[in-house]
Short mmCIF file of C-alpha atoms in Angstrom, two decimals:
data_model
loop_
_atom_site.label_atom_id
_atom_site.label_comp_id
_atom_site.label_asym_id
_atom_site.label_seq_id
_atom_site.Cartn_x
_atom_site.Cartn_y
_atom_site.Cartn_z
CA GLU A 539 133.48 108.28 106.69
CA THR A 540 133.75 104.77 105.29
CA GLY A 541 137.39 104.91 104.24
CA VAL A 542 136.39 104.26 100.62
CA THR A 543 137.40 107.11 98.36
CA GLN A 544 136.37 107.63 94.76
CA SER A 545 137.70 109.98 92.13
CA PRO A 546 136.82 112.10 90.37
CA THR A 547 133.69 113.20 92.21
CA HIS A 548 132.14 114.82 89.14
CA LEU A 549 132.96 114.72 85.47
CA ILE A 550 131.41 115.62 82.15
CA LYS A 551 132.10 113.73 78.95
CA THR A 552 130.65 113.66 75.46
CA ARG A 553 129.18 110.70 73.61
CA GLY A 554 131.77 108.33 72.24
CA GLN A 555 134.47 109.30 74.73
CA GLN A 556 136.06 107.00 77.28
CA VAL A 557 136.18 107.44 81.05
CA THR A 558 138.15 105.91 83.93
CA LEU A 559 136.82 106.04 87.48
CA ARG A 560 138.95 105.13 90.47
CA CYS A 561 138.21 103.60 93.84
CA SER A 562 140.48 103.28 96.83
CA SER A 563 139.10 100.57 99.08
CA GLN A 564 139.10 100.50 102.85
CA SER A 565 142.33 99.21 104.35
CA GLY A 566 142.51 95.42 104.25
CA HIS A 567 139.41 94.93 102.12
CA ASN A 568 140.09 92.53 99.25
CA THR A 569 136.76 92.80 97.42
CA VAL A 570 135.46 95.73 95.39
CA SER A 571 131.99 95.86 93.87
CA TRP A 572 130.95 98.52 91.37
CA TYR A 573 127.40 99.82 90.94
CA GLN A 574 125.66 102.26 88.60
CA GLN A 575 122.90 104.39 90.10
CA ALA A 576 120.78 106.34 87.64
CA LEU A 577 118.82 109.31 88.93
CA GLY A 578 115.85 108.17 91.00
CA GLN A 579 116.87 104.51 90.80
CA GLY A 580 118.58 102.03 93.05
CA PRO A 581 122.16 100.91 92.42
CA GLN A 582 122.65 98.29 89.71
CA PHE A 583 125.49 95.80 90.05
CA ILE A 584 128.13 96.16 87.33
CA PHE A 585 130.90 93.77 88.43
CA GLN A 586 132.98 92.66 91.37
CA TYR A 587 136.71 92.11 91.82
CA TYR A 588 138.22 89.78 94.38
CA ARG A 589 141.99 89.61 94.76
CA GLU A 590 142.56 91.15 91.31
CA GLU A 591 140.22 88.77 89.46
CA GLU A 592 136.73 89.55 88.16
CA ASN A 593 134.29 87.66 90.36
CA GLY A 594 130.91 88.14 88.76
CA ARG A 595 129.32 90.57 86.37
CA GLY A 596 125.87 92.11 86.07
CA ASN A 597 123.93 92.85 82.91
CA PHE A 598 126.32 95.42 81.46
CA PRO A 599 127.95 95.37 78.01
CA PRO A 600 131.67 94.63 77.51
CA ARG A 601 132.45 98.34 77.07
CA PHE A 602 132.25 98.42 80.86
CA SER A 603 135.51 96.95 82.11
CA GLY A 604 137.53 97.04 85.28
CA LEU A 605 140.75 96.31 87.07
CA GLN A 606 141.84 95.63 90.59
CA PHE A 607 145.40 96.32 91.65
CA PRO A 608 147.61 94.47 94.17
CA ASN A 609 146.74 97.07 96.83
CA TYR A 610 143.05 96.23 96.12
CA SER A 611 142.24 99.65 94.69
CA SER A 612 140.14 99.43 91.54
CA GLU A 613 139.25 101.15 88.29
CA LEU A 614 136.08 101.18 86.22
CA ASN A 615 136.51 101.97 82.54
CA VAL A 616 133.68 102.79 80.19
CA ASN A 617 134.32 103.04 76.45
CA ALA A 618 132.15 104.58 73.73
CA LEU A 619 130.07 106.55 76.22
CA GLU A 620 126.34 106.81 75.63
CA LEU A 621 123.87 109.33 77.03
CA ASP A 622 122.32 106.58 79.21
CA ASP A 623 125.67 106.11 80.95
CA SER A 624 124.99 109.32 82.85
CA ALA A 625 124.72 108.18 86.46
CA LEU A 626 126.36 108.01 89.87
CA TYR A 627 128.98 105.26 89.90
CA LEU A 628 129.50 103.72 93.31
CA CYS A 629 132.18 101.40 94.50
CA ALA A 630 131.91 99.35 97.66
CA SER A 631 134.69 97.50 99.43
CA SER A 632 134.34 94.55 101.75
CA LEU A 633 136.09 91.58 103.22
CA ALA A 634 134.56 88.59 101.39
CA VAL A 635 131.24 88.10 103.24
CA GLY A 636 131.23 91.26 105.24
CA GLU A 637 129.57 94.63 105.34
CA LEU A 638 129.90 96.60 102.14
CA PHE A 639 131.28 100.08 102.64
CA PHE A 640 130.32 102.46 99.86
CA GLY A 641 132.19 105.48 98.65
CA GLU A 642 130.39 108.73 97.87
CA GLY A 643 130.46 107.99 94.17
CA SER A 644 131.57 109.57 90.92
CA ARG A 645 128.84 111.48 89.13
CA LEU A 646 129.22 111.14 85.36
CA THR A 647 127.33 113.32 82.91
CA VAL A 648 127.43 112.38 79.24
CA LEU A 649 126.43 115.11 76.79
CA GLN S 1 108.92 93.43 85.87
CA LYS S 2 111.80 94.28 88.18
CA GLU S 3 113.08 91.62 90.57
CA VAL S 4 112.75 94.01 93.51
CA GLU S 5 109.92 96.53 93.75
CA GLN S 6 109.91 99.49 96.10
CA ASP S 7 107.54 102.46 96.25
CA PRO S 8 109.63 105.58 95.46
CA GLY S 9 107.61 107.89 97.70
CA PRO S 10 108.18 110.54 98.85
CA LEU S 11 106.86 109.48 102.23
CA SER S 12 106.34 112.46 104.52
CA VAL S 13 105.81 111.92 108.26
CA PRO S 14 105.83 114.20 111.31
CA GLU S 15 108.66 113.92 113.80
CA GLY S 16 108.04 111.13 116.30
CA ALA S 17 105.87 109.04 113.97
CA ILE S 18 106.61 105.49 112.86
CA VAL S 19 108.00 105.17 109.36
CA SER S 20 106.95 102.01 107.54
CA LEU S 21 108.85 100.96 104.43
CA ASN S 22 108.56 97.83 102.35
CA CYS S 23 109.80 95.93 99.31
CA THR S 24 108.42 93.03 97.36
CA TYR S 25 110.52 90.65 95.30
CA SER S 26 109.95 87.97 92.72
CA ASN S 27 112.89 85.58 93.21
CA SER S 28 112.03 83.16 96.03
CA ALA S 29 115.68 82.08 96.20
CA PHE S 30 116.79 85.33 97.85
CA GLN S 31 118.01 84.57 101.37
CA TYR S 32 119.88 87.67 102.53
CA PHE S 33 118.06 90.97 102.95
CA MET S 34 119.50 94.37 103.70
CA TRP S 35 118.26 97.89 104.27
CA TYR S 36 120.48 100.82 103.36
CA ARG S 37 120.10 104.52 104.04
CA GLN S 38 121.37 107.01 101.47
CA TYR S 39 121.63 110.70 102.20
CA SER S 40 121.70 113.14 99.30
CA ARG S 41 125.05 113.11 97.49
CA LYS S 42 126.36 110.26 99.66
CA GLY S 43 126.86 106.55 99.21
CA PRO S 44 124.47 104.04 100.81
CA GLU S 45 125.19 102.91 104.37
CA LEU S 46 124.00 99.65 105.87
CA LEU S 47 121.22 99.89 108.45
CA MET S 48 119.98 96.35 108.93
CA TYR S 49 120.82 92.88 107.66
CA THR S 50 118.60 89.81 107.97
CA TYR S 51 119.08 86.23 106.92
CA SER S 52 115.97 84.30 105.81
CA SER S 53 112.62 84.97 107.50
CA GLY S 54 111.97 86.65 110.81
CA ASN S 55 112.36 89.90 112.67
CA LYS S 56 115.41 91.81 113.76
CA GLU S 57 115.55 94.85 115.98
CA ASP S 58 118.33 97.39 116.41
CA GLY S 59 117.51 100.47 118.44
CA ARG S 60 114.74 102.38 116.69
CA PHE S 61 114.90 100.12 113.63
CA THR S 62 113.04 96.84 113.06
CA ALA S 63 113.43 94.72 109.94
CA GLN S 64 110.95 91.99 109.02
CA VAL S 65 111.20 89.34 106.32
CA ASP S 66 108.24 87.26 105.17
CA LYS S 67 109.65 84.84 102.60
CA SER S 68 106.28 83.14 102.05
CA SER S 69 104.89 86.46 100.79
CA LYS S 70 108.20 87.66 99.29
CA TYR S 71 107.86 90.85 101.28
CA ILE S 72 110.28 92.71 103.53
CA SER S 73 109.69 95.68 105.79
CA LEU S 74 111.62 98.27 107.74
CA PHE S 75 110.07 100.22 110.60
CA ILE S 76 111.63 103.32 112.13
CA ARG S 77 110.22 104.29 115.52
CA ASP S 78 110.30 107.80 116.97
CA SER S 79 111.41 109.25 113.63
CA GLN S 80 113.72 112.27 113.65
CA PRO S 81 114.41 114.91 110.98
CA SER S 82 117.87 113.33 110.65
CA ASP S 83 116.11 110.18 109.35
CA SER S 84 115.17 112.11 106.20
CA ALA S 85 116.92 110.16 103.45
CA THR S 86 116.32 107.58 100.76
CA TYR S 87 115.95 104.04 102.04
CA LEU S 88 117.01 101.20 99.77
CA CYS S 89 116.25 97.54 100.20
CA ALA S 90 118.75 95.05 98.82
CA MET S 91 118.92 91.30 98.62
CA THR S 92 121.06 88.45 97.37
CA LEU S 93 120.93 84.71 96.94
CA THR S 94 123.83 83.18 98.88
CA THR S 95 127.17 84.11 100.37
CA ASP S 96 128.67 83.22 96.96
CA SER S 97 126.81 86.20 95.53
CA TRP S 98 127.83 88.50 98.35
CA GLY S 99 128.25 92.05 97.15
CA LYS S 100 126.25 91.34 93.99
CA PHE S 101 123.06 92.75 95.38
CA GLN S 102 119.71 93.46 93.78
CA PHE S 103 118.52 96.84 95.02
CA GLY S 104 115.07 98.36 95.02
CA ALA S 105 114.61 101.83 93.56
CA GLY S 106 114.57 103.42 97.02
CA THR S 107 111.89 105.25 99.02
CA GLN S 108 112.48 108.91 99.84
CA VAL S 109 111.48 109.70 103.42
CA VAL S 110 110.94 113.21 104.75
CA VAL S 111 110.50 113.69 108.50
CA THR S 112 109.10 117.12 109.28
CA PRO S 113 109.78 118.82 112.65
#
């Protein structure tokens, strides 16, 4: 167990809907990185939050947005869902330049 | 062309054999190289981390980085059925980009008893 918990574990949405995924980081970790992992692919970096501020973003459109809270937990929001958004969404917490600890992910299916 | 290329496998080996995995990359500025193991329906977990070129050994695992060839390898000695998983390579430029990793697609490994 990494101490990183994600919710929900599975969810099904339809095209055009919005979704919020949550991540509770390991105790004391101030950095959360979010990744999208499509079936059969490696994780792709979406964005990172450090002390409640966005600290870098990958090649994802603005309809992917996030938040980090004072307790360092984080949310990933996706608006106007598309079929290609179907994937496993992973969050990883770390202390600045330290080992990333991944959660088990939230599996999103868009119909 | 992807920045990080990795053969998806599956790679099937008998128990006790050496597993050899590799990744190639196109960005010569990458300096930090990681190998992750991902079991089915789980998140990735860090196996090995290497800075710049060279070899690193940890138990049954050896990681090699050849920056001149833009090629990294992971070897697993005395493989066990519990090593059956997907192995992902990852890399990043500097500590400023820590956590913003480029991953390969992963190689599925099956170790048969």
